[in-house]
Short mmCIF file of C-alpha atoms in Angstrom, two decimals:
data_model
loop_
_atom_site.label_atom_id
_atom_site.label_comp_id
_atom_site.label_asym_id
_atom_site.label_seq_id
_atom_site.Cartn_x
_atom_site.Cartn_y
_atom_site.Cartn_z
CA UNK A 1 13.62 7.48 -1.51
CA UNK A 2 11.10 10.32 -1.31
CA UNK A 3 7.65 9.04 -0.38
CA UNK A 4 4.24 10.69 -0.64
CA UNK A 5 1.33 9.39 1.43
CA UNK A 6 -2.30 10.39 0.93
CA UNK A 7 -4.19 9.51 4.08
CA UNK A 8 -2.97 9.77 7.66
CA UNK A 9 -5.18 7.23 9.39
CA UNK A 10 -3.91 4.06 11.01
CA UNK A 11 -2.38 2.66 7.83
CA UNK A 12 -1.03 5.94 6.47
CA UNK A 13 0.38 7.01 9.83
CA UNK A 14 1.98 3.62 10.40
CA UNK A 15 3.57 3.65 6.95
CA UNK A 16 4.90 7.14 7.61
CA UNK A 17 6.52 6.05 10.86
CA UNK A 18 8.09 2.92 9.41
CA UNK A 19 9.42 4.68 6.33
CA UNK A 20 10.90 7.54 8.33
CA UNK A 21 12.54 5.01 10.65
CA UNK A 22 14.02 3.42 7.52
CA UNK A 23 15.60 6.78 6.57
CA UNK A 24 13.18 7.74 3.83
CA UNK A 25 11.82 11.27 3.45
CA UNK A 26 8.02 11.39 3.69
CA UNK A 27 5.40 13.96 2.73
CA UNK A 28 1.95 13.14 4.10
CA UNK A 29 -1.44 14.71 3.49
CA UNK A 30 -5.02 14.15 4.57
CA UNK A 31 -8.42 15.68 3.97
CA UNK A 32 -8.43 17.49 7.33
CA UNK A 33 -5.51 19.74 6.40
CA UNK A 34 -1.93 20.31 7.44
CA UNK A 35 -2.80 21.51 10.94
CA UNK A 36 -4.36 18.16 11.83
CA UNK A 37 -0.99 16.47 11.25
CA UNK A 38 0.95 18.55 13.77
CA UNK A 39 1.23 15.75 16.35
CA UNK A 40 2.49 13.26 13.76
CA UNK A 41 5.02 15.79 12.45
CA UNK A 42 6.27 16.48 15.97
CA UNK A 43 6.61 12.76 16.73
CA UNK A 44 8.44 11.78 13.54
CA UNK A 45 10.66 14.83 13.18
CA UNK A 46 12.10 16.65 10.18
CA UNK A 47 12.03 13.67 7.80
CA UNK A 48 8.23 14.00 7.76
CA UNK A 49 6.53 16.89 6.00
CA UNK A 50 2.83 17.64 6.49
CA UNK A 51 1.62 19.09 3.19
CA UNK A 52 -1.35 19.48 0.87
CA UNK A 53 -2.26 16.43 -1.26
CA UNK A 54 -0.88 17.73 -4.56
CA UNK A 55 2.43 18.57 -2.89
CA UNK A 56 2.65 15.07 -1.41
CA UNK A 57 2.17 13.61 -4.88
CA UNK A 58 4.73 15.93 -6.42
CA UNK A 59 7.24 15.14 -3.66
CA UNK A 60 7.02 11.36 -3.86
CA UNK A 61 9.03 9.04 -6.06
CA UNK A 62 6.44 6.58 -4.74
CA UNK A 63 2.96 7.71 -3.68
CA UNK A 64 0.78 5.64 -1.33
CA UNK A 65 -3.01 5.80 -1.51
CA UNK A 66 -4.12 5.17 2.08
CA UNK A 67 -7.51 6.88 1.95
CA UNK A 68 -10.84 4.99 2.07
CA UNK A 69 -11.59 3.39 -1.30
CA UNK A 70 -15.12 4.79 -1.19
CA UNK A 71 -13.60 8.31 -1.18
CA UNK A 72 -11.20 7.76 -4.08
CA UNK A 73 -13.07 10.22 -6.31
CA UNK A 74 -11.81 12.98 -3.99
CA UNK A 75 -8.20 12.25 -4.98
CA UNK A 76 -6.45 14.99 -6.99
CA UNK A 77 -6.83 14.88 -10.77
CA UNK A 78 -5.21 11.98 -12.56
CA UNK A 79 -2.70 14.28 -14.27
CA UNK A 80 -0.91 14.73 -10.94
CA UNK A 81 -0.16 11.00 -10.82
CA UNK A 82 1.16 10.63 -14.37
CA UNK A 83 4.32 8.49 -14.50
CA UNK A 84 4.36 8.18 -10.68
CA UNK A 85 4.72 4.85 -8.92
CA UNK A 86 1.41 4.69 -7.05
CA UNK A 87 0.75 2.09 -4.35
CA UNK A 88 -2.95 1.29 -4.01
CA UNK A 89 -3.34 0.30 -0.37
CA UNK A 90 -7.11 0.77 -0.38
CA UNK A 91 -9.85 -1.80 0.17
CA UNK A 92 -13.44 -1.64 -1.15
CA UNK A 93 -15.35 -1.25 2.08
CA UNK A 94 -18.39 0.83 2.95
CA UNK A 95 -18.31 3.10 5.98
CA UNK A 96 -19.83 0.19 7.96
CA UNK A 97 -17.10 -2.22 6.78
CA UNK A 98 -19.22 -4.14 4.31
CA UNK A 99 -17.45 -5.15 1.11
CA UNK A 100 -18.60 -3.04 -1.85
CA UNK A 101 -19.95 -5.07 -4.78
CA UNK A 102 -17.77 -4.13 -7.74
CA UNK A 103 -19.33 -6.55 -10.19
CA UNK A 104 -16.73 -8.14 -12.43
CA UNK A 105 -14.04 -5.58 -11.57
CA UNK A 106 -11.41 -5.64 -8.85
CA UNK A 107 -10.73 -2.54 -6.82
CA UNK A 108 -7.29 -2.17 -8.39
CA UNK A 109 -8.79 -2.23 -11.89
CA UNK A 110 -11.04 0.69 -10.96
CA UNK A 111 -8.12 2.64 -9.50
CA UNK A 112 -6.05 1.92 -12.61
CA UNK A 113 -8.88 3.28 -14.76
CA UNK A 114 -9.06 6.40 -12.58
CA UNK A 115 -5.28 6.97 -12.79
CA UNK A 116 -4.48 5.65 -16.28
CA UNK A 117 -0.98 7.13 -16.55
CA UNK A 118 0.24 6.04 -13.12
CA UNK A 119 2.46 2.99 -12.58
CA UNK A 120 0.02 1.29 -10.25
CA UNK A 121 1.04 -1.36 -7.74
CA UNK A 122 -1.54 -2.99 -5.47
CA UNK A 123 0.07 -3.62 -2.09
CA UNK A 124 -0.17 -3.12 1.69
CA UNK A 125 -3.95 -3.58 1.59
CA UNK A 126 -3.92 -7.18 2.83
CA UNK A 127 -1.89 -6.60 6.00
CA UNK A 128 -3.44 -5.27 9.21
CA UNK A 129 -1.94 -1.98 10.35
CA UNK A 130 -1.02 -3.41 13.77
CA UNK A 131 0.84 -6.28 12.10
CA UNK A 132 2.64 -3.73 9.98
CA UNK A 133 3.48 -1.67 13.05
CA UNK A 134 4.68 -4.51 15.27
CA UNK A 135 5.92 -7.48 13.27
CA UNK A 136 8.52 -6.21 10.83
CA UNK A 137 11.89 -7.92 11.36
CA UNK A 138 14.73 -6.51 9.23
CA UNK A 139 17.13 -8.80 11.09
CA UNK A 140 15.52 -11.99 9.75
CA UNK A 141 16.34 -13.67 6.42
CA UNK A 142 13.78 -12.58 3.86
CA UNK A 143 12.21 -16.04 3.58
CA UNK A 144 11.40 -15.99 7.31
CA UNK A 145 9.81 -12.53 7.39
CA UNK A 146 6.07 -11.98 7.16
CA UNK A 147 4.90 -11.51 3.58
CA UNK A 148 3.53 -8.32 2.05
CA UNK A 149 1.89 -9.07 -1.28
CA UNK A 150 1.99 -6.93 -4.39
CA UNK A 151 0.52 -6.99 -7.88
CA UNK A 152 1.10 -4.74 -10.87
CA UNK A 153 1.85 -4.51 -14.57
CA UNK A 154 5.08 -2.49 -14.35
CA UNK A 155 8.02 -4.64 -13.21
CA UNK A 156 10.25 -1.65 -12.38
CA UNK A 157 7.53 -0.08 -10.23
CA UNK A 158 7.04 -3.37 -8.40
CA UNK A 159 10.78 -3.63 -7.79
CA UNK A 160 10.80 -0.21 -6.09
CA UNK A 161 7.83 -1.13 -3.90
CA UNK A 162 9.45 -4.48 -3.07
CA UNK A 163 12.54 -2.62 -1.84
CA UNK A 164 10.37 -0.51 0.48
CA UNK A 165 8.75 -3.67 1.83
CA UNK A 166 12.21 -5.06 2.61
CA UNK A 167 13.31 -1.78 4.20
CA UNK A 168 10.59 -1.95 6.84
CA UNK A 169 11.28 -5.56 7.75
CA UNK A 170 8.86 -7.59 5.66
CA UNK A 171 9.27 -9.74 2.55
CA UNK A 172 7.70 -8.93 -0.82
CA UNK A 173 5.70 -11.63 -2.59
CA UNK A 174 4.64 -10.82 -6.15
CA UNK A 175 1.29 -12.31 -7.20
CA UNK A 176 1.56 -11.15 -10.83
CA UNK A 177 -0.16 -8.51 -12.95
CA UNK A 178 -3.12 -6.45 -11.78
CA UNK A 179 -5.27 -8.89 -13.76
CA UNK A 180 -5.61 -11.60 -12.59
CA UNK A 181 -3.18 -11.11 -9.68
CA UNK A 182 -5.23 -8.34 -8.10
CA UNK A 183 -8.07 -10.80 -7.51
CA UNK A 184 -5.86 -12.58 -4.98
CA UNK A 185 -5.57 -9.39 -2.89
CA UNK A 186 -9.24 -8.52 -2.55
CA UNK A 187 -11.08 -8.79 0.80
CA UNK A 188 -12.14 -12.36 1.43
CA UNK A 189 -9.38 -13.88 -0.69
CA UNK A 190 -7.07 -16.61 0.60
CA UNK A 191 -4.26 -14.05 1.02
CA UNK A 192 -6.23 -11.32 2.74
CA UNK A 193 -5.04 -10.60 6.30
CA UNK A 194 -2.87 -13.73 6.27
CA UNK A 195 0.13 -13.58 8.57
CA UNK A 196 2.44 -16.04 6.83
CA UNK A 197 6.12 -16.09 6.04
CA UNK A 198 7.49 -15.35 2.60
CA UNK A 199 8.33 -19.02 2.10
CA UNK A 200 4.78 -20.09 2.98
CA UNK A 201 3.27 -17.27 0.94
CA UNK A 202 5.12 -18.16 -2.24
CA UNK A 203 3.85 -21.73 -2.05
CA UNK A 204 0.31 -20.49 -1.41
CA UNK A 205 0.49 -18.11 -4.37
CA UNK A 206 1.71 -20.87 -6.66
CA UNK A 207 -1.29 -22.99 -5.66
CA UNK A 208 -3.78 -20.16 -6.11
CA UNK A 209 -2.41 -19.11 -9.47
CA UNK A 210 -2.60 -22.70 -10.68
CA UNK A 211 -6.30 -22.70 -9.76
CA UNK A 212 -6.79 -19.46 -11.68
CA UNK A 213 -5.40 -21.22 -14.73
#
């Protein structure tokens, strides 16, 4: 699969490495420009392309948003994302790591409103980048792998993201639609930064969704 990644920080760079190691082609971009990605390109080889943001979007069958949530207005125009599978891996933090008060909205609802024609999937925001880097185990049965949660309204888009989660050695756990499922993936939720197996995660999700009604 061809993957676009916007953001080359700890999460974006880790995703790029894992996806390249899983034989995907990756185009990555950041706000500092192509030249700032030279070391990453040299490390990961020809399967990684350092490009401008719009080219990363155009390249990707799936496009990851791994930029700070507070800077989401700097993303390219929504038209570029139309009909793309877009993975929202952002969290609503200030620069000082305080949670932004979004009122009655979840962060994924705001991203969905910003990119109305994208097939949005909320995922990879609840797992610490070091866990992602170090604890994927493709050799384990899926039920014994650590869970990566996802939420979204498009079942086909979620299936593609779930396959990527499996490729890098984790297990996908679907928490439902963006509303109300996205609430379970916000900072401070019972699933946020939880290192639990797929089997444990599915039981936890069932309990939480029952409480949601």
